[in-house]
Short mmCIF file of C-alpha atoms in Angstrom, two decimals:
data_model
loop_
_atom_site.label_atom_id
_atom_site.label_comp_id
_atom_site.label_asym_id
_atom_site.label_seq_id
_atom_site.Cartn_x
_atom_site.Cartn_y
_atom_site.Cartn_z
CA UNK A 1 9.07 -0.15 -24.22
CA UNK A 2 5.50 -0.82 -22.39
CA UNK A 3 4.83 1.24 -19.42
CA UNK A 4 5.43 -0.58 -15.98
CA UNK A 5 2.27 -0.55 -14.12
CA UNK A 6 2.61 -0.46 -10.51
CA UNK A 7 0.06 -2.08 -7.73
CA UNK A 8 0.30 -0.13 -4.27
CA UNK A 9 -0.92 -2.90 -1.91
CA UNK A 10 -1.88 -1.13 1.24
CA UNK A 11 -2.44 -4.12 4.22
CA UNK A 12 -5.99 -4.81 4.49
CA UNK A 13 -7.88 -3.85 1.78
CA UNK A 14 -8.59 -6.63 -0.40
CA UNK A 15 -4.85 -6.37 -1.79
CA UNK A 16 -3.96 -10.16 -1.36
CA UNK A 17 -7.16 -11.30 -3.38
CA UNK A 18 -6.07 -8.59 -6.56
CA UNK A 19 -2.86 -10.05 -6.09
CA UNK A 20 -4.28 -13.53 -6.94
CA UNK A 21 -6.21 -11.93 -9.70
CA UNK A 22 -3.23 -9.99 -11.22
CA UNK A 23 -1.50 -13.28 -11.18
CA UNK A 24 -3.88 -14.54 -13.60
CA UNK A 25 -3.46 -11.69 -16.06
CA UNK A 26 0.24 -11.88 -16.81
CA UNK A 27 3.38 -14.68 -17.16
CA UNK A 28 5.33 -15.05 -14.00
CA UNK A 29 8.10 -13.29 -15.19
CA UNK A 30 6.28 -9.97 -16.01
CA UNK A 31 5.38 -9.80 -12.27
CA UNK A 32 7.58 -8.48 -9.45
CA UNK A 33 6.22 -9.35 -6.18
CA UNK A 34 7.46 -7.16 -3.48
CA UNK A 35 6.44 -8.72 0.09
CA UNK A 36 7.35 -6.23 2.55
CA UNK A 37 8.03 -2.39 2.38
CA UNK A 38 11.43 -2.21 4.18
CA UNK A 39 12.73 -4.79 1.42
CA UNK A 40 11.14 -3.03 -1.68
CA UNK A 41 14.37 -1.31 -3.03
CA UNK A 42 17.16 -3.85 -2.66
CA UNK A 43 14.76 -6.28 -3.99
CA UNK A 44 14.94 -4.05 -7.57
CA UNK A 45 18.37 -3.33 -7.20
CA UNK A 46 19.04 -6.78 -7.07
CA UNK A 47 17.25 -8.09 -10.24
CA UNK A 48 19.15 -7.89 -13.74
CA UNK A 49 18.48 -5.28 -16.32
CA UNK A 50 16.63 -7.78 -18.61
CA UNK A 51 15.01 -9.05 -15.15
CA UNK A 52 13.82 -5.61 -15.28
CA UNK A 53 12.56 -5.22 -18.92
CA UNK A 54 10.51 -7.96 -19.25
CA UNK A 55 8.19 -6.71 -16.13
CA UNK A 56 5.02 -5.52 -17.20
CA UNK A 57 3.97 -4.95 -13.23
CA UNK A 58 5.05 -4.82 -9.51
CA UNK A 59 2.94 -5.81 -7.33
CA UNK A 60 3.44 -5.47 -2.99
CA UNK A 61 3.32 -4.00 0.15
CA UNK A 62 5.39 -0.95 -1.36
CA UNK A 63 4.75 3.36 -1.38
CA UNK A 64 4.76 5.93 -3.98
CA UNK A 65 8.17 6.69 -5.55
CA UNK A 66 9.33 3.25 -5.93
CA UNK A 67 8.99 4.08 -9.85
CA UNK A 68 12.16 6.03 -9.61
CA UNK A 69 14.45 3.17 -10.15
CA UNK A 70 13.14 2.51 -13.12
CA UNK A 71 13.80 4.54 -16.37
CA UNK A 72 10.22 4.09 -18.24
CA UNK A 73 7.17 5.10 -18.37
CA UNK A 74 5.08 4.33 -15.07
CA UNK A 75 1.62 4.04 -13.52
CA UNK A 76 0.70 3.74 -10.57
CA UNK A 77 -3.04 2.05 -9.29
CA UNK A 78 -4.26 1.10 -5.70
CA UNK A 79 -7.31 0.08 -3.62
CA UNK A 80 -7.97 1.55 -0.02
CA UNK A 81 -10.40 1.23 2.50
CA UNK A 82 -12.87 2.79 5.37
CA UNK A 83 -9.44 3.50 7.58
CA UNK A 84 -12.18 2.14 10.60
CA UNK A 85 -12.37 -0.84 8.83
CA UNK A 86 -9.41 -1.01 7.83
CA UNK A 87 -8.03 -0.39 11.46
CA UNK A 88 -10.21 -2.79 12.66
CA UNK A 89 -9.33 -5.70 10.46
CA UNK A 90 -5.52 -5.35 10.79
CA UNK A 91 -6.20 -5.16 14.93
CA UNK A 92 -8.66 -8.76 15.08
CA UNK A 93 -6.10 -9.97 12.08
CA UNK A 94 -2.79 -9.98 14.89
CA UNK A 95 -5.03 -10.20 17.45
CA UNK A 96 -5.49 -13.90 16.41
CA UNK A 97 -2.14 -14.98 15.59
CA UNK A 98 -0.36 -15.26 19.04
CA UNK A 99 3.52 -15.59 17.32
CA UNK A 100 2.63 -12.25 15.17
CA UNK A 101 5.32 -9.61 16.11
CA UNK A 102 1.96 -7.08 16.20
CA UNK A 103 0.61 -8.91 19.22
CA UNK A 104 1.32 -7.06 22.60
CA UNK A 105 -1.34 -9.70 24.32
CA UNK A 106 0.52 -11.19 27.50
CA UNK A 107 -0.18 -14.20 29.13
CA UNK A 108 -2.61 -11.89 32.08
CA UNK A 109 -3.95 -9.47 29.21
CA UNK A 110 -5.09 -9.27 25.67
CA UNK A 111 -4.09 -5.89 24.29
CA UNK A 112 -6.43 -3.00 23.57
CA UNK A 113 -7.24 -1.31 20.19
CA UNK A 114 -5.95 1.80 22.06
CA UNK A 115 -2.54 -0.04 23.27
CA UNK A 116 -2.29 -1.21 19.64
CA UNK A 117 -2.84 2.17 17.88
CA UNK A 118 -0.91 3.95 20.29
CA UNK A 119 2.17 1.96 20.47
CA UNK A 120 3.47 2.71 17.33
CA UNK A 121 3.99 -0.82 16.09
CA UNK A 122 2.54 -0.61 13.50
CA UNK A 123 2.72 3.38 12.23
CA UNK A 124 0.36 2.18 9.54
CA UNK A 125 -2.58 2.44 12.03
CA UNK A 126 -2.14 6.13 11.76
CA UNK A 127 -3.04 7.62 8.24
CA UNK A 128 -1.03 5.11 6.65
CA UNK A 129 -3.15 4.82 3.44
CA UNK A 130 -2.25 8.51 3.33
CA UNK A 131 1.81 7.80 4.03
CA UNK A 132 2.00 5.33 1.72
CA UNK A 133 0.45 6.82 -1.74
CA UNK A 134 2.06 10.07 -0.71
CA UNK A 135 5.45 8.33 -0.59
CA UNK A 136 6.29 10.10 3.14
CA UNK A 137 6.21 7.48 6.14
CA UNK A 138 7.02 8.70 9.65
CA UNK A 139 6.66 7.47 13.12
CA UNK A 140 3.77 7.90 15.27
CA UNK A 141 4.87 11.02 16.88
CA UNK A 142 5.86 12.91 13.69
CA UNK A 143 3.51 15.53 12.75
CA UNK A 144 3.87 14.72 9.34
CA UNK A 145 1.48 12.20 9.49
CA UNK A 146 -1.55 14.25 10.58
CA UNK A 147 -0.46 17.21 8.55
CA UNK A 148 -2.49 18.86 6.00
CA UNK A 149 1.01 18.50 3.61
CA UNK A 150 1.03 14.55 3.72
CA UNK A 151 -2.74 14.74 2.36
CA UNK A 152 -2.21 17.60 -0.10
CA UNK A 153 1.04 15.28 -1.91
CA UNK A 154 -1.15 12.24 -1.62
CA UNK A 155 -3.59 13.94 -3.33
CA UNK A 156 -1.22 15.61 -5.77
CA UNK A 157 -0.25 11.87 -6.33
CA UNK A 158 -3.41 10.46 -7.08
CA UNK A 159 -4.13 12.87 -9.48
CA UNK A 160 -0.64 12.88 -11.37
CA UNK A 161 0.58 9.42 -11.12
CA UNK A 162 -2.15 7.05 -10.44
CA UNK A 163 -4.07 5.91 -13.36
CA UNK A 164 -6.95 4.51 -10.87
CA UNK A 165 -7.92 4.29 -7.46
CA UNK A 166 -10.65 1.79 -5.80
CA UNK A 167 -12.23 0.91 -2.73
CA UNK A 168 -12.17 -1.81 -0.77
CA UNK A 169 -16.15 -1.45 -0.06
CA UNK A 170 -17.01 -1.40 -3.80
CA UNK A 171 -14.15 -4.31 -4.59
CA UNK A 172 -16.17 -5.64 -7.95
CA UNK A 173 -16.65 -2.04 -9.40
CA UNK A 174 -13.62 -1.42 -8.77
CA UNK A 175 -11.78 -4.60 -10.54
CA UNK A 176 -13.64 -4.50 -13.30
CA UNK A 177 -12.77 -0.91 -14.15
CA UNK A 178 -9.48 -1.72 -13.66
CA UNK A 179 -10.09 -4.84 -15.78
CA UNK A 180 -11.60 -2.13 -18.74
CA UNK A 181 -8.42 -0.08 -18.46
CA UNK A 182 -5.64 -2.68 -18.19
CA UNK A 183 -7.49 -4.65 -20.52
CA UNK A 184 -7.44 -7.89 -18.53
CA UNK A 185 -9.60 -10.90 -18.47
CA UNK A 186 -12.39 -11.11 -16.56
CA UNK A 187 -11.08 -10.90 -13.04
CA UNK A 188 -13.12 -13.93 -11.14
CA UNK A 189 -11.83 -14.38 -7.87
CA UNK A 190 -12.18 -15.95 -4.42
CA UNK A 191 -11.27 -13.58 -1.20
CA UNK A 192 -7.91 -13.82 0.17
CA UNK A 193 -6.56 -13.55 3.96
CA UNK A 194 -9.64 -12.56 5.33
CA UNK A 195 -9.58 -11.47 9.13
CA UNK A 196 -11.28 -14.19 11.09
CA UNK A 197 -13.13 -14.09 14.88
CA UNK A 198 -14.15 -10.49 13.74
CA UNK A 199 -17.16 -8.85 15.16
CA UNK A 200 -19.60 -7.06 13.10
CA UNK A 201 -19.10 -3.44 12.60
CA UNK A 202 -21.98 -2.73 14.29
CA UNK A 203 -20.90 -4.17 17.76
CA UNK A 204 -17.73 -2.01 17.90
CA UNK A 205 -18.46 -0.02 20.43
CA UNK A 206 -18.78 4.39 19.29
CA UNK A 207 -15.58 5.03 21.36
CA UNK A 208 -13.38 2.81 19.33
CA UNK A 209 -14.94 4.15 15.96
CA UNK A 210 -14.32 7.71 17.45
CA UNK A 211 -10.89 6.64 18.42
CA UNK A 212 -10.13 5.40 15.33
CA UNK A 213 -11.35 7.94 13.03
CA UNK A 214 -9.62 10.94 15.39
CA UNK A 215 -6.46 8.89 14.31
CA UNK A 216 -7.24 8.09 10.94
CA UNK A 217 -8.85 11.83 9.57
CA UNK A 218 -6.86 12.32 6.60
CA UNK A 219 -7.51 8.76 5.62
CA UNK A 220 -10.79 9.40 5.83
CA UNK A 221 -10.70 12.34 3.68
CA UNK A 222 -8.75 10.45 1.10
CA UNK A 223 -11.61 7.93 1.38
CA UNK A 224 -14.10 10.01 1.02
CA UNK A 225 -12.89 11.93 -2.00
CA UNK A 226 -11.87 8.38 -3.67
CA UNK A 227 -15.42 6.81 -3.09
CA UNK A 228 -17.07 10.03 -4.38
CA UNK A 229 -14.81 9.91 -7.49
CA UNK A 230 -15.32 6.22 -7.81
CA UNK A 231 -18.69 6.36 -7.62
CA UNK A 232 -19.08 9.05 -10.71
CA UNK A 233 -17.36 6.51 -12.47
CA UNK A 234 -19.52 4.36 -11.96
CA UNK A 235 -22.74 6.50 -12.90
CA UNK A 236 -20.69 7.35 -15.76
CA UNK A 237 -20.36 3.82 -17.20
CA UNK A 238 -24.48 3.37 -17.28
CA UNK A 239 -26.69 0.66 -16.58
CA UNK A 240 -24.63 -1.54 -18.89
CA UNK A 241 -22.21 -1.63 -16.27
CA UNK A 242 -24.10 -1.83 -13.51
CA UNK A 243 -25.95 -5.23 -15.19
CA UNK A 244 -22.16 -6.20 -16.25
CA UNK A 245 -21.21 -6.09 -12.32
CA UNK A 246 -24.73 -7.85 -11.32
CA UNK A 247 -23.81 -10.74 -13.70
CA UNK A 248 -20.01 -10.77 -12.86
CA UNK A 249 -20.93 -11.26 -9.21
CA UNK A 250 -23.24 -13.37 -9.40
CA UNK A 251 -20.58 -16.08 -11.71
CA UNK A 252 -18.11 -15.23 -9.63
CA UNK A 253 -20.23 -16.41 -6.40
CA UNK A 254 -21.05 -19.35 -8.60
CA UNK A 255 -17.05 -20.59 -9.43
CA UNK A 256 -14.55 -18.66 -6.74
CA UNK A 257 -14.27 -21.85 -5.14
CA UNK A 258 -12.18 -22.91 -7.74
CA UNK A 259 -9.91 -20.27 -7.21
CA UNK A 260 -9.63 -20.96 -3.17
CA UNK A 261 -8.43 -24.53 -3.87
CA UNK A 262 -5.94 -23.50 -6.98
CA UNK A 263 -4.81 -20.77 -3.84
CA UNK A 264 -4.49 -23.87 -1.65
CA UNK A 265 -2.85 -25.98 -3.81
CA UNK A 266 -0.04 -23.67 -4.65
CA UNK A 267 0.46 -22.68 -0.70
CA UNK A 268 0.58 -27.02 0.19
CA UNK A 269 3.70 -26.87 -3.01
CA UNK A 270 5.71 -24.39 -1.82
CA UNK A 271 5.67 -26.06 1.73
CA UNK A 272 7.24 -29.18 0.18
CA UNK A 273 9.64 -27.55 -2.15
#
């Protein structure tokens, strides 16, 4: 049987527009879409065992150990992100949908990126890159989640389990080394639930990046050690692959329009189905 190849989509780091591209790579029925964590299990337990067979790859918002429902051969693969960024984009993402369940903002006052962080509703905020590839989530007042043992099993993880990891800040590098090990098609692509009304990095203010990375440190030390990896990979693969990434992008700036409207077009069906 073909090994089962497993996409960790963390929120907010280009995960929605692989998605798209992964969609492109494989028949519907060799995809298992998971869209939320807390549903991730009974949504395997519920397919059939031929259900099961035929997938080639699960795809979702989902953490490490997921694989242990399965009895084959598994692999897993995942992007992540500056966790400032990262932060930052999921904040100005709810902060502009008033019915999101994220949203503290009252009718007298918009919530802070401090009341957001801090209030625990979304325990992603803290280290959550980290929580989810090490397969351990907690709330935000378990030490687990700023403890050196969460880092040391993601890391453990990464280096046992995961056949690649990428970065949100190097996205094209990153698919198309994917696309040389999964041996896909050339992954074009158009970005995918972008955060709007965002202001440049630049204009957040030091406190809030301080804030954020205080919060975030073993992300950021997963993030650093994935970039640095990522980029000798890179440096690896020559100057044929640096021209192959110049060309790619500049094609893909070229046709991704196309892949916006096919994006749009399938959204408008399933609103009249």
């Amino acid at each position: 049987m073909k090994d089962l190849f497993i996409h960790l989509h963390i929120p907010k780091t280009g995960g929605t527009t692989l998605r798209d591209i992964i969609h492109r790579q494989y028949r519907s029925k060799q995809i298992l879409v998971i869209p939320k964590l807390e549903k991730s299990e009974n949504i395997i337990k519920e397919i059939s065992a031929s259900q099961k067979n035929q997938l080639i790859m699960i795809q979702g918002h989902l953490k490490y150990g997921i694989h242990k429902i399965f009895h084959r051969n598994t692999k897993y693969f995942v992007i992540i992100r500056n966790p400032i960024h990262r932060v930052l984009s999921t904040y100005y993402y709810v902060l502009n949908q008033t019915n999101n369940p994220q949203n503290l903002s009252t009718s007298n006052n918009q919530m802070t990126i401090y009341d957001f962080v801090q209030s625990g509703v979304n325990p992603f905020l803290i280290n959550g890159q980290t929580q989810l590839i090490a397969g351990k989530t907690g709330k935000i007042n378990d030490p687990l989640i700023r403890s050196e043992e969460l880092f040391l099993k993601a890391k453990y993880n990464i280096d046992n389990h995961f056949i690649f990891i990428g970065i949100t800040e190097l996205f094209d590098e990153s698919i198309l080394l994917l696309k040389n090990i999964l041996n896909w098609t050339t992954p074009y692509y158009s970005r995918a639930n972008r955060t709007k009304k965002k202001p440049n990095y630049n204009e957040i203010s030091p406190e809030i990046r301080s804030f954020i990375e205080e919060h975030n440190q073993l992300d950021q030390k997963l993030y650093e050690a994935a970039r640095e990896s990522l980029n000798r990979k890179i440096a690896a693969a020559g100057s044929e692959f640096q021209n192959k990434v110049s060309r790619f992008k500049k094609t893909n700036n070229i046709i991704n329009p196309l892949f916006g409207y096919s994006r749009a077009k399938r959204y408008i069906s399933k609103l009249f189905r």
